Tab-separated table of C-alpha atoms in Angstrom:
chain	number	residue	atom	x	y	z
A	1342	MET	CA	-26.356	-9.176	7.799
A	1343	SER	CA	-25.464	-12.196	5.734
A	1344	GLU	CA	-27.648	-10.941	3.022
A	1345	ILE	CA	-25.278	-8.055	2.456
A	1346	LEU	CA	-22.581	-10.452	1.759
A	1347	ARG	CA	-24.644	-12.479	-0.549
A	1348	GLU	CA	-25.709	-9.444	-2.628
A	1349	HIS	CA	-22.045	-8.509	-2.839
A	1350	ILE	CA	-21.047	-11.949	-4.135
A	1351	GLU	CA	-23.928	-12.279	-6.453
A	1352	LYS	CA	-22.801	-9.158	-8.289
A	1353	ILE	CA	-20.131	-11.547	-9.717
A	1354	ILE	CA	-21.588	-15.030	-9.434
A	1355	SER	CA	-24.764	-16.630	-8.709
A	1356	LEU	CA	-25.384	-18.886	-5.793
A	1357	THR	CA	-28.334	-21.312	-4.773
A	1358	ASP	CA	-29.639	-20.903	-1.146
A	1359	GLU	CA	-27.777	-24.186	-0.232
A	1360	GLU	CA	-24.582	-22.747	-1.824
A	1361	PHE	CA	-24.853	-19.612	0.081
A	1362	GLU	CA	-25.203	-21.334	3.458
A	1363	PHE	CA	-22.284	-23.446	2.681
A	1364	VAL	CA	-20.331	-20.112	1.750
A	1365	LEU	CA	-21.614	-18.465	4.931
A	1366	SER	CA	-20.388	-21.426	7.138
A	1367	HIS	CA	-16.842	-20.420	6.321
A	1368	PHE	CA	-17.022	-16.836	7.601
A	1369	SER	CA	-17.432	-15.710	11.148
A	1370	LEU	CA	-18.849	-12.336	12.415
A	1371	LYS	CA	-16.619	-9.686	14.247
A	1372	LYS	CA	-17.951	-6.461	15.714
A	1373	PHE	CA	-15.500	-3.772	16.128
A	1374	LEU	CA	-15.114	-0.590	18.031
A	1375	LYS	CA	-13.868	2.918	17.031
A	1376	HIS	CA	-10.069	3.011	17.568
A	1377	GLN	CA	-9.745	-0.889	17.534
A	1378	PHE	CA	-7.084	-2.448	15.530
A	1379	LEU	CA	-8.028	-5.444	13.606
A	1380	ILE	CA	-4.424	-5.922	12.434
A	1381	GLN	CA	-1.308	-4.200	13.606
A	1382	GLU	CA	2.203	-4.145	12.108
A	1383	GLY	CA	4.161	-7.165	13.419
A	1384	ASP	CA	1.045	-9.403	14.015
A	1385	TYR	CA	0.346	-12.552	11.979
A	1386	VAL	CA	-2.649	-11.939	9.593
A	1387	ASN	CA	-4.951	-14.631	9.546
A	1388	ASN	CA	-8.341	-12.915	8.303
A	1389	ASP	CA	-9.728	-11.116	5.240
A	1390	PHE	CA	-12.539	-8.798	6.424
A	1391	PHE	CA	-15.627	-7.905	4.481
A	1392	ILE	CA	-17.176	-4.762	5.950
A	1393	LEU	CA	-20.941	-4.897	6.658
A	1394	ASN	CA	-20.992	-1.413	8.166
A	1395	GLY	CA	-18.429	0.912	9.560
A	1396	LEU	CA	-15.187	2.540	8.187
A	1397	LEU	CA	-11.729	1.295	8.454
A	1398	LYS	CA	-8.229	2.408	7.292
A	1399	ALA	CA	-5.079	0.561	6.216
A	1400	SER	CA	-1.935	2.454	7.000
A	1401	HIS	CA	1.731	2.219	7.442
A	1402	ARG	CA	4.092	4.199	9.679
A	1403	ASP	CA	7.416	5.162	8.299
A	1404	GLU	CA	10.809	5.469	10.225
A	1405	GLU	CA	9.693	8.854	11.275
A	1406	ASN	CA	6.482	7.669	12.579
A	1407	LYS	CA	4.552	9.504	9.912
A	1408	GLU	CA	1.366	7.640	8.880
A	1409	HIS	CA	0.670	7.002	5.341
A	1410	ILE	CA	-2.971	5.858	4.558
A	1411	LEU	CA	-3.205	3.386	1.642
A	1412	GLN	CA	-6.882	2.374	1.801
A	1413	PHE	CA	-10.350	3.243	3.402
A	1414	ALA	CA	-12.844	0.398	3.593
A	1415	THR	CA	-16.446	1.270	3.802
A	1416	GLU	CA	-19.662	-0.822	3.652
A	1417	ASN	CA	-19.403	-3.705	1.035
A	1418	SER	CA	-15.548	-3.734	0.846
A	1419	TRP	CA	-12.718	-5.844	1.808
A	1420	ILE	CA	-9.700	-5.049	3.865
A	1421	THR	CA	-6.631	-6.979	5.166
A	1422	ASP	CA	-2.942	-6.879	4.671
A	1423	PRO	CA	-2.866	-8.832	1.466
A	1424	GLN	CA	0.816	-9.739	1.537
A	1425	ALA	CA	0.769	-10.956	5.229
A	1426	TYR	CA	-2.629	-12.711	4.694
A	1427	ASN	CA	-1.709	-14.626	1.524
A	1428	ASN	CA	1.880	-15.365	2.525
A	1429	GLN	CA	0.895	-16.167	6.175
A	1430	THR	CA	3.581	-13.679	7.377
A	1431	ILE	CA	3.537	-10.646	9.752
A	1432	ALA	CA	1.730	-7.585	8.879
A	1433	THR	CA	3.348	-4.521	7.481
A	1434	LEU	CA	0.066	-2.688	7.706
A	1435	ASN	CA	-2.262	-1.474	10.468
A	1436	ILE	CA	-5.832	-1.938	10.011
A	1437	GLN	CA	-7.798	0.450	12.415
A	1438	CYS	CA	-11.517	1.058	12.930
A	1439	LEU	CA	-12.576	4.633	12.420
A	1440	GLU	CA	-16.123	3.914	13.344
A	1441	ASP	CA	-18.023	1.073	15.362
A	1442	GLY	CA	-19.071	-1.551	12.742
A	1443	ASN	CA	-19.497	-5.155	11.927
A	1444	SER	CA	-17.562	-7.392	9.453
A	1445	LEU	CA	-17.649	-10.874	8.319
A	1446	PHE	CA	-14.095	-12.452	7.979
A	1447	ILE	CA	-12.785	-15.495	6.479
A	1448	THR	CA	-9.261	-17.239	7.457
A	1449	LEU	CA	-6.977	-18.245	4.484
A	1450	GLU	CA	-7.580	-21.776	5.601
A	1451	ASN	CA	-11.341	-21.532	5.138
A	1452	LYS	CA	-10.999	-19.583	1.900
A	1453	GLU	CA	-9.024	-22.357	0.416
A	1454	LYS	CA	-11.441	-24.879	1.635
A	1455	LEU	CA	-14.238	-23.022	0.197
A	1456	CYS	CA	-12.699	-22.548	-3.085
A	1457	ASN	CA	-11.719	-26.091	-3.370
A	1458	SER	CA	-15.231	-27.271	-2.470
A	1459	LEU	CA	-17.218	-24.655	-4.502
A	1460	HIS	CA	-15.282	-23.620	-7.683
A	1461	LYS	CA	-17.752	-20.620	-8.120
A	1462	MET	CA	-16.239	-18.963	-5.102
A	1463	GLU	CA	-12.711	-19.364	-6.605
A	1464	SER	CA	-13.961	-17.456	-9.391
A	1465	PHE	CA	-15.435	-14.959	-7.318
A	1466	PHE	CA	-12.271	-14.392	-5.372
A	1467	ARG	CA	-10.244	-14.346	-8.399
A	1468	LYS	CA	-12.311	-11.596	-9.909
A	1469	LYS	CA	-12.373	-9.562	-6.658
A	1470	THR	CA	-8.643	-9.633	-6.369
A	1471	THR	CA	-8.259	-8.661	-10.215
A	1472	LYS	CA	-10.595	-5.799	-9.299
A	1473	GLU	CA	-8.453	-4.689	-6.246
A	1474	HIS	CA	-5.245	-4.903	-8.312
A	1475	ILE	CA	-6.796	-2.519	-10.874
A	1476	LEU	CA	-7.875	-0.135	-8.242
A	1477	LEU	CA	-4.484	-0.233	-6.711
A	1478	GLN	CA	-2.775	0.466	-10.076
A	1479	ARG	CA	-5.240	3.290	-10.641
A	1480	ARG	CA	-4.365	4.799	-7.148
A	1481	ILE	CA	-0.572	4.370	-7.743
A	1482	LEU	CA	-0.809	6.171	-11.098
A	1483	CYS	CA	-2.923	8.916	-9.585
A	1484	LEU	CA	-0.372	9.534	-6.879
A	1485	ILE	CA	2.633	9.614	-9.385
A	1486	SER	CA	0.841	11.455	-12.257
A	1487	ASN	CA	-1.703	13.744	-10.760
A	1488	ASN	CA	-1.252	16.922	-8.689
A	1489	ALA	CA	-2.847	17.398	-5.357
A	1490	LYS	CA	-6.107	18.911	-6.798
A	1491	ASN	CA	-6.727	16.159	-9.021
A	1492	ARG	CA	-5.946	13.528	-6.368
A	1493	TYR	CA	-8.471	15.192	-4.134
A	1494	GLU	CA	-11.177	15.296	-7.066
A	1495	ASP	CA	-10.435	11.622	-7.575
A	1496	LEU	CA	-10.939	10.931	-3.876
A	1497	LEU	CA	-14.293	12.823	-3.979
A	1498	LYS	CA	-15.503	10.417	-6.944
A	1499	GLN	CA	-14.325	7.283	-5.319
A	1500	TYR	CA	-15.562	7.984	-1.848
A	1501	PRO	CA	-18.236	10.749	-2.028
A	1502	SER	CA	-19.586	10.333	1.557
A	1503	LEU	CA	-15.963	9.803	3.068
A	1504	ILE	CA	-15.180	13.513	3.366
A	1505	GLN	CA	-17.895	13.964	6.253
A	1506	ARG	CA	-16.782	10.788	8.066
A	1507	ILE	CA	-12.990	11.301	8.616
A	1508	PRO	CA	-10.791	14.102	9.929
A	1509	LYS	CA	-8.982	16.232	7.259
A	1510	THR	CA	-5.634	15.030	8.633
A	1511	MET	CA	-6.281	11.446	7.402
A	1512	ILE	CA	-7.556	12.750	3.949
A	1513	ALA	CA	-4.349	14.608	3.668
A	1514	SER	CA	-2.394	11.468	4.575
A	1515	TYR	CA	-4.454	9.550	2.003
A	1516	LEU	CA	-3.496	12.149	-0.776
A	1517	GLY	CA	0.180	12.427	0.308
A	1518	VAL	CA	-0.087	16.082	1.037
A	1519	SER	CA	0.083	18.296	4.245
A	1520	ARG	CA	-2.952	19.351	6.090
A	1521	GLU	CA	-2.214	22.989	4.949
A	1522	THR	CA	-2.198	21.983	1.271
A	1523	LEU	CA	-5.484	20.048	1.648
A	1524	SER	CA	-7.090	23.255	3.354
A	1525	ARG	CA	-6.063	25.313	0.332
A	1526	LEU	CA	-7.552	22.550	-1.926
A	1527	ILE	CA	-10.859	22.673	-0.060
A	1528	ILE	CA	-11.104	26.450	-0.142
A	1529	ASN	CA	-10.363	26.855	-3.756
């Protein structure tokens, strides 16, 4: 399983075997079960999760208890509550498992130690964070600029296999539309 992380990192930086073993020593393995929460609103957030296999969602519940899905995390992606993780404060997001799976996680303390000891990893995390910011900006612009049909088509491009893995109510929540609107989009 560690090879999945190595391949992911080496898309951005190259590592020797010794360097990768050092990197890996800063991570821990976590198995998770469907419906399990890795993070719940109000919890302190200590970990950033790299998904080896499985599917998770990051969401927030508003005052009316309506769920708003911000992110899906599939294989080879990262998920946490970034504000709470980086500021070491309580979570405003819920991270829930939609399938059984495995992840490697790193604490903020270990991430900082790793980056201070191996500057290549500081470059990796900086580039990873920049990529995540760009994806977030793209998602926000899509939500405010596109109609529901275009948002749905964008979702299909970004996550082609996701539609078969999650209920339509979650897709509707991610797109910011009702279940009925989503049904009309799928039919057309």
